[in-house]
Amino acid sequence: LFLQTGEAVNPKAYPLADAQLTITIMDLVQQAANYKQLKKGANEATKTLNRGISEFVVMAADTEPLEILLHLPLLAEDKNVPYVFVPSKQALGRACGVTRPVIACSVTTNEGSQLKSQIQQLKVFTAIYFVNVYALANYATHY
């Protein structure tokens, strides 16, 4: 899952995972698909958020126009669900186990799931990662 696109990423696609974090996220998405704990597409992701069954939302930063999924971060924040952008919709589609590009997906809850600890780990890791990125950005602008 190498995501080397030469294009500039829309600044609205925030927070954007780096290459290493993207690989970790794609791996979890792939496993969620295998465990039938994945909803693919912006509409399905919206439904999981509204129903309170979403653990984690992943969106593609190269969605065109990006505005068609920018309601998801607002809804995710509202429902206290972590979300992240990855660079490529094509790679996200592959991780979801389909041949088409996927612009958004939602990893869903399942109490007895073997994915529970991995989902928890990813939530903690992304929280730490983005807090550090934010702190570094602020530090750079102040000094």
CSV table of C-alpha atoms in Angstrom, one decimal:
chain,number,residue,atom,x,y,z
A,1,LEU,CA,0.0,0.0,0.0
A,2,PHE,CA,2.4,2.7,-1.2
A,3,LEU,CA,0.7,6.0,-1.6
A,4,GLN,CA,3.0,8.2,-3.6
A,5,THR,CA,0.9,10.8,-5.3
A,6,GLY,CA,2.6,13.9,-6.6
A,7,GLU,CA,-0.4,16.1,-6.1
A,8,ALA,CA,-0.8,18.6,-3.4
A,9,VAL,CA,-3.3,17.5,-0.7
A,10,ASN,CA,-6.3,19.7,0.0
A,11,PRO,CA,-5.6,21.5,3.3
A,12,LYS,CA,-9.2,20.7,4.4
A,13,ALA,CA,-8.2,17.0,4.6
A,14,TYR,CA,-7.1,17.3,8.2
A,15,PRO,CA,-5.8,15.4,10.1
A,16,LEU,CA,-3.8,13.6,7.4
A,17,ALA,CA,-2.0,10.4,8.3
A,18,ASP,CA,1.7,10.1,7.3
A,19,ALA,CA,2.9,7.0,5.3
A,20,GLN,CA,3.6,4.9,8.4
A,21,LEU,CA,0.3,5.7,10.1
A,22,THR,CA,-1.5,5.1,6.8
A,23,ILE,CA,-0.1,1.6,6.6
A,24,THR,CA,-1.4,0.9,10.2
A,25,ILE,CA,-4.8,2.3,9.4
A,26,MET,CA,-5.1,0.4,6.1
A,27,ASP,CA,-4.2,-2.8,7.9
A,28,LEU,CA,-6.9,-2.3,10.5
A,29,VAL,CA,-9.4,-1.5,7.7
A,30,GLN,CA,-8.5,-4.7,6.0
A,31,GLN,CA,-9.0,-6.7,9.1
A,32,ALA,CA,-12.3,-5.0,9.9
A,33,ALA,CA,-13.5,-5.9,6.4
A,34,ASN,CA,-12.5,-9.5,7.1
A,35,TYR,CA,-14.4,-9.5,10.4
A,36,LYS,CA,-17.4,-7.8,8.7
A,37,GLN,CA,-16.9,-4.8,10.9
A,38,LEU,CA,-16.6,-2.3,8.1
A,39,LYS,CA,-19.1,0.0,6.3
A,40,LYS,CA,-17.9,1.5,3.0
A,41,GLY,CA,-18.8,4.8,1.5
A,42,ALA,CA,-19.7,8.3,2.8
A,43,ASN,CA,-23.4,7.4,3.2
A,44,GLU,CA,-22.8,4.2,5.1
A,45,ALA,CA,-20.2,6.0,7.3
A,46,THR,CA,-22.7,8.7,8.0
A,47,LYS,CA,-25.3,6.1,9.1
A,48,THR,CA,-22.9,4.4,11.5
A,49,LEU,CA,-22.1,7.7,13.1
A,50,ASN,CA,-25.8,8.6,13.5
A,51,ARG,CA,-26.6,5.1,14.9
A,52,GLY,CA,-23.7,5.3,17.4
A,53,ILE,CA,-22.0,2.2,16.1
A,54,SER,CA,-18.8,3.7,14.6
A,55,GLU,CA,-15.5,3.2,16.3
A,56,PHE,CA,-13.3,5.0,13.8
A,57,VAL,CA,-13.8,6.8,10.5
A,58,VAL,CA,-11.3,6.9,7.7
A,59,MET,CA,-11.6,9.3,4.7
A,60,ALA,CA,-9.6,9.7,1.5
A,61,ALA,CA,-7.8,13.1,1.1
A,62,ASP,CA,-7.9,12.9,-2.8
A,63,THR,CA,-11.7,12.9,-2.9
A,64,GLU,CA,-12.9,15.3,-5.6
A,65,PRO,CA,-14.7,17.5,-4.6
A,66,LEU,CA,-13.6,16.9,-1.0
A,67,GLU,CA,-16.7,18.8,0.3
A,68,ILE,CA,-18.8,15.7,-0.4
A,69,LEU,CA,-17.4,14.1,2.8
A,70,LEU,CA,-16.6,17.1,4.9
A,71,HIS,CA,-19.8,16.6,6.9
A,72,LEU,CA,-18.2,13.4,8.4
A,73,PRO,CA,-15.5,15.2,10.6
A,74,LEU,CA,-18.2,17.4,12.1
A,75,LEU,CA,-20.5,14.5,12.8
A,76,ALA,CA,-17.6,12.4,14.1
A,77,GLU,CA,-16.5,15.2,16.5
A,78,ASP,CA,-20.1,15.6,17.6
A,79,LYS,CA,-20.3,11.8,18.4
A,80,ASN,CA,-16.8,11.8,19.9
A,81,VAL,CA,-15.5,9.3,17.3
A,82,PRO,CA,-11.9,9.6,16.0
A,83,TYR,CA,-11.4,10.2,12.3
A,84,VAL,CA,-8.5,10.5,10.0
A,85,PHE,CA,-7.7,11.2,6.3
A,86,VAL,CA,-5.5,8.9,4.3
A,87,PRO,CA,-3.9,10.1,1.0
A,88,SER,CA,-5.5,7.7,-1.5
A,89,LYS,CA,-9.1,6.6,-2.2
A,90,GLN,CA,-7.8,3.8,-4.5
A,91,ALA,CA,-5.7,2.4,-1.7
A,92,LEU,CA,-8.6,2.8,0.8
A,93,GLY,CA,-10.8,0.8,-1.6
A,94,ARG,CA,-8.2,-2.0,-1.9
A,95,ALA,CA,-7.9,-2.1,2.0
A,96,CYS,CA,-11.8,-2.3,2.1
A,97,GLY,CA,-11.6,-5.4,-0.2
A,98,VAL,CA,-13.2,-3.9,-3.2
A,99,THR,CA,-11.9,-3.0,-6.7
A,100,ARG,CA,-13.5,0.5,-6.7
A,101,PRO,CA,-12.1,3.6,-5.0
A,102,VAL,CA,-13.6,4.2,-1.5
A,103,ILE,CA,-13.8,7.8,-0.2
A,104,ALA,CA,-14.8,7.0,3.3
A,105,CYS,CA,-15.3,4.0,5.6
A,106,SER,CA,-16.3,3.3,9.2
A,107,VAL,CA,-15.0,0.6,11.4
A,108,THR,CA,-18.0,-0.5,13.5
A,109,THR,CA,-18.4,-1.7,17.0
A,110,ASN,CA,-18.7,-5.4,18.0
A,111,GLU,CA,-18.4,-6.2,21.6
A,112,GLY,CA,-16.8,-9.7,21.3
A,113,SER,CA,-14.5,-8.7,18.5
A,114,GLN,CA,-10.8,-9.7,18.3
A,115,LEU,CA,-10.3,-6.2,16.7
A,116,LYS,CA,-11.2,-4.4,19.9
A,117,SER,CA,-7.7,-4.1,21.3
A,118,GLN,CA,-6.3,-3.1,17.9
A,119,ILE,CA,-9.0,-0.4,17.5
A,120,GLN,CA,-8.2,0.9,21.0
A,121,GLN,CA,-4.4,0.9,20.2
A,122,LEU,CA,-5.0,2.8,17.0
A,123,LYS,CA,-7.2,5.4,18.7
A,124,VAL,CA,-4.5,6.0,21.4
A,125,PHE,CA,-1.7,6.1,18.8
A,126,THR,CA,-3.5,8.5,16.5
A,127,ALA,CA,-4.5,10.8,19.4
A,128,ILE,CA,-0.8,10.9,20.5
A,129,TYR,CA,0.4,11.3,17.0
A,130,PHE,CA,-1.9,14.2,16.2
A,131,VAL,CA,-1.4,16.0,19.5
A,132,ASN,CA,2.4,15.9,18.8
A,133,VAL,CA,1.9,17.1,15.2
A,134,TYR,CA,-0.3,20.0,16.5
A,135,ALA,CA,2.2,20.8,19.2
A,136,LEU,CA,5.1,20.9,16.8
A,137,ALA,CA,3.2,23.1,14.3
A,138,ASN,CA,2.3,25.5,17.1
A,139,TYR,CA,5.9,25.4,18.4
A,140,ALA,CA,7.2,26.2,14.9
A,141,THR,CA,4.9,29.2,14.4
A,142,HIS,CA,5.7,30.7,17.8
A,143,TYR,CA,9.5,30.4,17.7
